[in-house]
């Protein structure tokens, strides 16, 4: 639905050229939740602002819904932007207006004059985000999470097809973050909305995204399904994000490796059936080997339960290889180099 082809963007400030994006290729599918993760200054905000043309690329092509949006005239651009909602880290609400007025604002801007229709739409949006009873309050009377809910209601007021989220949960505590992410997921499922979000937190990606791109220095260094990127990170930047999310470090538990240089050390990744069956102990019992667990992590990625163990297989080499083959046949991903 959204395609960026060889997109470059640099800012010019007082004759100095500041590069922000260097050749971005990206495709986002209709109805998915797509995440972009990167450190501060990596180019995330620039990237997301290109999608609704708040910024224009210096080079490259962008198509949305099959249309080359860079060629739009003023009127086409205005109509196009109505199809894209956006929420922000600091909510960007109008402090002198009530919750209802904040939400009705974009509806009026879009040209709707019928008060009954506007009211109905506002009520529907506030219902969706669970804020109906706060309708007449002002932003300063709300918590951070409630303010972001108003932001979401406002962003969806004109029934957009795409929602852009720029660090939407970065100003919120962990529990509120979870509730906002849960709401975004519900909206994605209920309305079929395509969501593009940027964040510096891998936990946000793991909780709601289907696919992710990792951006570093204005370039995408890795991308793919979140399960793939999370369980098999290839780029050092990605590995660091994953380790950070798990409060781990690269050599956690692996100190035991040196104890037996003849042992087979493998990383086992479990997903789907391999998670639902006791394949690990079965292989140990049936092949007559022991597994020493060096490192492990289990959890869910979006709705997918999965796990990963680094093990040293103890016992006769032939039996050890047979056990690993049995695991592999049962759907466990067995890696020697990781
Ligand atoms: N309006 C701007 N004018 C000049 N430089 C900018 C502007 N916006 C961003 N930049 C620069 O572009 C780079 C990428 O910034 P940004 O897209 O905001 O990254 P992120 O959102 O990942 O922190 C940084 O070097 C930043 O200083
Ligand atoms: Mg930013």
Coordinates of C-alpha atoms and ligand atoms in Angstrom, one line a residue:
X1 CA 0.0 0.0 0.0
X2 CA 2.9 2.3 0.8
X3 CA 6.1 2.1 -1.3
X4 CA 9.3 4.1 -0.9
X5 CA 11.8 3.7 -3.6
X6 CA 15.4 4.9 -3.2
X7 CA 14.3 7.8 -1.0
X8 CA 16.8 10.4 0.0
X9 CA 16.2 13.3 2.3
X10 CA 18.6 16.0 3.5
X11 CA 17.9 19.3 5.3
X12 CA 19.7 22.5 4.4
X13 CA 20.3 24.8 7.3
X14 CA 22.3 28.0 6.7
X15 CA 23.9 26.5 3.6
X16 CA 24.9 23.4 5.5
X17 CA 23.5 20.1 4.1
X18 CA 22.3 17.7 6.8
X19 CA 21.7 14.2 5.5
X20 CA 18.8 12.4 7.2
X21 CA 17.8 9.5 4.9
X22 CA 20.1 7.8 2.4
X23 CA 18.3 5.5 0.0
X24 CA 15.3 4.1 1.7
X25 CA 13.4 1.2 0.1
X26 CA 10.3 0.1 1.9
X27 CA 7.0 -1.5 1.2
X28 CA 4.1 -1.5 3.7
X29 CA 1.2 -3.9 3.2
X30 CA -2.5 -2.8 3.6
X31 CA -3.8 -3.7 7.0
X32 CA -0.5 -4.5 8.7
X33 CA 1.2 -2.8 11.7
X34 CA 4.6 -1.9 10.4
X35 CA 7.2 -0.7 12.9
X36 CA 10.4 1.3 12.3
X37 CA 12.9 1.2 15.1
X38 CA 16.1 3.2 15.4
X39 CA 18.1 5.3 17.8
X40 CA 17.6 9.1 18.2
X41 CA 18.7 10.9 15.1
X42 CA 18.5 7.8 12.9
X43 CA 15.9 9.4 10.6
X44 CA 12.7 7.9 11.9
X45 CA 10.6 11.1 12.2
X46 CA 11.8 12.2 8.8
X47 CA 10.8 8.8 7.3
X48 CA 7.3 8.8 8.8
X49 CA 6.7 12.5 7.8
X50 CA 7.5 11.6 4.2
X51 CA 4.5 9.3 4.1
X52 CA 2.0 12.2 4.5
X53 CA 4.4 14.6 2.8
X54 CA 5.0 16.8 5.8
X55 CA 8.5 16.5 4.4
X56 CA 9.3 16.1 0.7
X57 CA 12.2 13.8 -0.3
X58 CA 15.2 15.2 -2.0
X59 CA 15.3 12.2 -4.3
X60 CA 13.3 9.0 -4.9
X61 CA 9.6 8.0 -5.3
X62 CA 6.7 7.4 -3.0
X63 CA 3.5 5.8 -3.9
X64 CA 0.5 5.3 -1.7
X65 CA -2.5 3.2 -2.8
X66 CA -0.9 3.0 -6.2
X67 CA -0.6 6.8 -6.6
X68 CA 2.5 8.8 -7.1
X69 CA 1.9 11.3 -4.3
X70 CA 4.9 13.5 -5.1
X71 CA 3.0 14.7 -8.2
X72 CA -0.1 15.8 -6.4
X73 CA -1.3 19.4 -6.7
X74 CA -2.5 21.3 -3.7
X75 CA -6.1 20.0 -3.8
X76 CA -5.1 16.4 -4.4
X77 CA -2.6 16.7 -1.5
X78 CA -5.3 18.0 0.8
X79 CA -7.6 15.1 0.0
X80 CA -4.8 12.7 0.3
X81 CA -3.8 13.9 3.8
X82 CA -7.4 13.4 5.0
X83 CA -6.8 9.7 4.5
X84 CA -3.8 9.7 6.8
X85 CA -4.1 10.3 10.6
X86 CA -1.1 10.9 12.8
X87 CA -0.4 10.8 16.5
X88 CA 2.6 12.2 18.3
X89 CA 4.8 11.7 21.4
X90 CA 3.6 14.8 23.1
X91 CA 0.0 14.4 21.9
X92 CA -0.2 18.0 20.3
X93 CA -3.7 18.7 21.7
X94 CA -5.2 22.2 21.7
X95 CA -5.1 23.0 25.4
X96 CA -7.9 25.7 25.2
X97 CA -10.3 23.3 23.6
X98 CA -12.3 20.4 25.2
X99 CA -11.8 16.8 24.3
X100 CA -14.8 16.9 22.0
X101 CA -13.6 20.1 20.4
X102 CA -10.2 18.6 19.8
X103 CA -11.7 15.6 18.1
X104 CA -14.2 17.6 16.0
X105 CA -11.5 20.0 14.8
X106 CA -10.2 17.9 11.9
X107 CA -13.8 17.1 10.9
X108 CA -14.6 20.8 10.6
X109 CA -11.4 21.4 8.7
X110 CA -12.4 18.7 6.3
X111 CA -15.5 20.8 5.5
X112 CA -18.2 19.1 7.5
X113 CA -20.8 21.7 8.7
X114 CA -23.7 19.5 9.9
X115 CA -23.5 19.8 13.7
X116 CA -25.5 16.6 14.3
X117 CA -23.2 14.6 12.1
X118 CA -20.1 16.1 13.7
X119 CA -21.4 15.3 17.2
X120 CA -22.3 11.8 16.2
X121 CA -18.9 11.2 14.8
X122 CA -17.1 12.7 17.8
X123 CA -19.2 10.4 20.2
X124 CA -18.4 7.4 18.0
X125 CA -14.7 8.2 18.2
X126 CA -14.6 8.8 21.9
X127 CA -16.5 5.6 22.4
X128 CA -13.9 3.8 20.4
X129 CA -11.0 5.0 22.5
X130 CA -13.0 4.7 25.8
X131 CA -13.2 8.4 26.7
X132 CA -16.9 9.1 26.3
X133 CA -17.2 10.3 29.9
X134 CA -14.4 12.8 29.5
X135 CA -16.0 14.5 26.5
X136 CA -16.2 18.0 28.1
X137 CA -12.9 18.0 30.0
X138 CA -9.8 19.9 28.9
X139 CA -6.5 18.3 28.1
X140 CA -4.9 19.4 31.4
X141 CA -7.5 17.5 33.3
X142 CA -6.4 14.2 31.7
X143 CA -3.6 11.7 32.3
X144 CA -1.0 11.1 29.6
X145 CA -2.7 7.9 28.5
X146 CA -6.0 9.7 28.2
X147 CA -4.4 12.5 26.2
X148 CA -3.0 10.0 23.8
X149 CA -6.5 8.5 23.5
X150 CA -7.8 11.9 22.5
X151 CA -4.9 12.1 20.0
X152 CA -6.0 8.7 18.5
X153 CA -9.7 9.8 18.4
X154 CA -8.7 13.0 16.6
X155 CA -6.4 11.1 14.2
X156 CA -9.2 8.8 13.2
X157 CA -12.0 11.4 13.1
X158 CA -11.9 11.6 9.3
X159 CA -11.8 7.8 8.9
X160 CA -8.3 7.6 7.4
X161 CA -6.9 4.4 5.9
X162 CA -3.5 4.9 7.4
X163 CA -2.4 5.9 10.9
X164 CA 1.1 7.2 11.5
X165 CA 2.5 7.0 15.0
X166 CA 5.6 9.1 15.9
X167 CA 6.9 7.7 19.2
X168 CA 3.3 7.6 20.4
X169 CA 4.0 5.9 23.7
X170 CA 7.5 7.3 24.5
X171 CA 6.1 9.8 27.0
X172 CA 4.0 7.2 28.8
X173 CA 4.8 4.7 31.7
X174 CA 5.0 1.0 30.9
X175 CA 1.5 0.2 32.0
X176 CA -0.1 3.0 30.0
X177 CA 2.1 2.1 27.1
X178 CA 0.6 -1.4 27.1
X179 CA -3.0 -0.1 27.2
X180 CA -2.3 2.3 24.3
X181 CA -0.7 -0.4 22.2
X182 CA -3.6 -2.7 23.0
X183 CA -6.0 0.0 21.7
X184 CA -3.9 0.5 18.5
X185 CA -4.1 -3.3 18.0
X186 CA -7.9 -3.3 18.5
X187 CA -8.3 -0.4 16.0
X188 CA -6.1 -2.2 13.5
X189 CA -8.2 -5.3 13.7
X190 CA -11.6 -3.6 14.0
X191 CA -11.1 -1.0 11.3
X192 CA -8.5 -2.8 9.1
X193 CA -6.4 0.3 9.4
X194 CA -2.8 0.2 8.2
X195 CA -0.5 1.4 11.0
X196 CA 3.0 2.7 10.6
X197 CA 4.8 3.4 13.9
X198 CA 8.2 4.5 14.8
X199 CA 9.9 3.9 18.1
X200 CA 13.2 3.4 19.8
X201 CA 11.8 0.6 22.0
X202 CA 11.9 -3.0 20.8
X203 CA 9.2 -3.9 23.3
X204 CA 6.7 -1.7 21.3
X205 CA 7.7 -3.6 18.2
X206 CA 7.4 -7.0 19.8
X207 CA 4.0 -6.2 21.3
X208 CA 2.0 -5.0 18.2
X209 CA 4.0 -5.1 15.0
X210 CA 3.7 -7.6 12.2
X211 CA 6.9 -6.5 10.4
X212 CA 9.7 -4.2 11.3
X213 CA 12.5 -2.2 9.7
X214 CA 15.6 -1.2 11.6
X215 CA 17.0 2.2 10.6
X216 CA 20.5 3.4 11.4
X217 CA 22.2 6.5 10.0
X218 CA 19.4 7.1 7.5
X219 CA 19.5 3.6 6.1
X220 CA 17.5 0.5 6.7
X221 CA 19.9 -2.1 7.9
X222 CA 17.5 -5.0 8.4
X223 CA 13.8 -5.7 7.9
X224 CA 11.3 -8.6 8.0
X225 CA 8.6 -10.2 10.1
X226 CA 9.0 -9.3 13.8
X227 CA 9.4 -13.0 14.7
X228 CA 12.3 -13.4 12.2
X229 CA 14.1 -10.1 13.2
X230 CA 13.6 -10.7 16.9
X231 CA 14.7 -14.3 17.0
X232 CA 17.4 -14.1 14.3
X233 CA 18.8 -10.5 14.4
X234 CA 21.5 -10.2 11.8
X235 CA 22.8 -6.6 12.1
X236 CA 24.7 -5.4 15.2
X237 CA 22.2 -2.6 15.7
X238 CA 19.3 -5.0 15.7
X239 CA 21.1 -7.4 18.1
X240 CA 21.6 -4.5 20.5
X241 CA 17.9 -3.5 20.4
X242 CA 16.9 -7.1 21.1
X243 CA 19.4 -7.5 23.9
X244 CA 18.3 -4.2 25.3
X245 CA 14.7 -5.3 25.3
X246 CA 15.6 -8.4 27.3
X247 CA 18.0 -6.7 29.7
X248 CA 20.6 -9.2 28.4
X249 CA 24.1 -8.9 27.1
X250 CA 25.8 -10.8 24.2
X251 CA 27.6 -13.3 26.4
X252 CA 24.9 -14.0 29.0
X253 CA 25.2 -17.6 30.3
X254 CA 27.7 -18.5 27.5
X255 CA 30.6 -18.6 30.0
X256 CA 29.8 -22.3 30.5
X257 CA 30.8 -22.9 26.9
X258 CA 34.5 -23.2 27.6
X259 CA 34.0 -26.1 30.0
X260 CA 33.7 -28.7 27.4
X261 CA 35.1 -27.9 24.0
X262 CA 33.9 -31.3 22.5
X263 CA 30.2 -30.6 23.3
X264 CA 27.9 -29.5 20.5
X265 CA 26.6 -26.0 21.1
X266 CA 23.5 -25.1 19.2
X267 CA 20.8 -22.4 19.3
X268 CA 17.3 -23.8 19.2
X269 CA 14.3 -21.7 18.2
X270 CA 10.8 -22.9 19.0
X271 CA 7.6 -21.6 17.4
X272 CA 4.2 -23.0 16.5
X273 CA 4.0 -26.8 16.9
X274 CA 7.5 -26.9 18.4
X275 CA 6.2 -24.7 21.2
X276 CA 3.0 -26.8 21.8
X277 CA 4.8 -30.2 22.0
X278 CA 7.4 -31.4 24.5
X279 CA 9.9 -31.9 21.7
X280 CA 12.9 -31.0 23.7
X281 CA 12.7 -33.6 26.5
X282 CA 11.4 -36.1 24.0
X283 CA 14.5 -35.8 21.9
X284 CA 16.7 -36.1 25.0
X285 CA 14.9 -39.2 26.2
X286 CA 14.6 -41.0 22.9
X287 CA 18.2 -40.3 21.8
X288 CA 19.7 -40.8 25.2
X289 CA 21.5 -37.4 25.4
X290 CA 21.5 -34.6 27.9
X291 CA 21.1 -30.9 27.2
X292 CA 22.8 -28.3 29.3
X293 CA 20.9 -25.0 28.9
X294 CA 23.3 -22.1 28.5
X295 CA 20.8 -19.4 27.8
X296 CA 17.1 -19.1 27.2
X297 CA 14.2 -16.8 26.5
X298 CA 10.5 -17.5 26.1
X299 CA 7.6 -15.2 25.4
X300 CA 5.2 -13.9 22.8
X301 CA 5.8 -11.8 19.7
X302 CA 2.5 -10.1 19.0
X303 CA 0.3 -13.2 19.3
X304 CA 2.9 -15.8 18.6
X305 CA 4.3 -17.8 21.5
X306 CA 8.0 -18.6 20.8
X307 CA 11.2 -19.4 22.6
X308 CA 14.9 -19.8 22.1
X309 CA 17.5 -21.9 24.0
X310 CA 21.2 -22.1 23.6
X311 CA 22.2 -25.6 24.6
X312 CA 25.2 -27.8 24.8
X313 CA 24.4 -31.4 23.9
X314 CA 26.1 -33.8 26.2
X315 CA 26.7 -37.5 25.2
X316 CA 27.8 -39.6 22.3
X317 CA 28.3 -37.4 19.2
X318 CA 26.2 -39.7 17.0
X319 CA 23.3 -39.6 19.5
X320 CA 23.7 -35.9 19.9
X321 CA 23.4 -35.3 16.2
X322 CA 20.4 -37.6 16.0
X323 CA 18.7 -35.6 18.8
X324 CA 19.3 -32.4 16.9
X325 CA 18.0 -33.9 13.7
X326 CA 14.9 -35.1 15.6
X327 CA 14.4 -31.5 16.9
X328 CA 14.8 -30.1 13.5
X329 CA 12.2 -32.6 12.1
X330 CA 9.8 -31.4 14.8
X331 CA 10.1 -27.9 13.5
X332 CA 12.7 -26.5 15.8
X333 CA 15.2 -24.2 14.1
X334 CA 18.7 -25.6 14.9
X335 CA 21.6 -23.2 14.4
X336 CA 25.3 -23.9 14.8
X337 CA 26.5 -20.4 14.1
X338 CA 24.5 -17.6 15.7
Ligands
LIG1 N1 13.8 20.2 10.4 C1 15.1 19.8 10.4 N2 16.1 20.6 10.0 C2 17.4 20.2 10.1 N3 17.8 19.0 10.4 C3 16.8 18.1 10.7 C4 15.5 18.5 10.8 N4 14.7 17.4 11.2 C5 15.7 16.4 11.4 N5 16.9 16.8 11.1 C6 18.1 16.0 11.2 O1 17.9 14.8 10.5 C7 18.5 13.7 11.1 C8 17.3 12.7 11.4 O2 16.4 13.3 12.3 P1 15.0 12.6 12.7 O3 14.3 12.2 11.5 O4 14.3 13.6 13.6 O5 15.5 11.3 13.5 P2 14.8 10.5 14.7 O6 13.3 10.8 14.6 O7 15.1 9.1 14.4 O8 15.4 11.0 16.0 C9 19.1 14.2 12.4 O9 20.5 14.4 12.1 C10 18.4 15.5 12.6 O10 19.3 16.4 13.3
LIG2 MG1 11.9 11.5 16.0

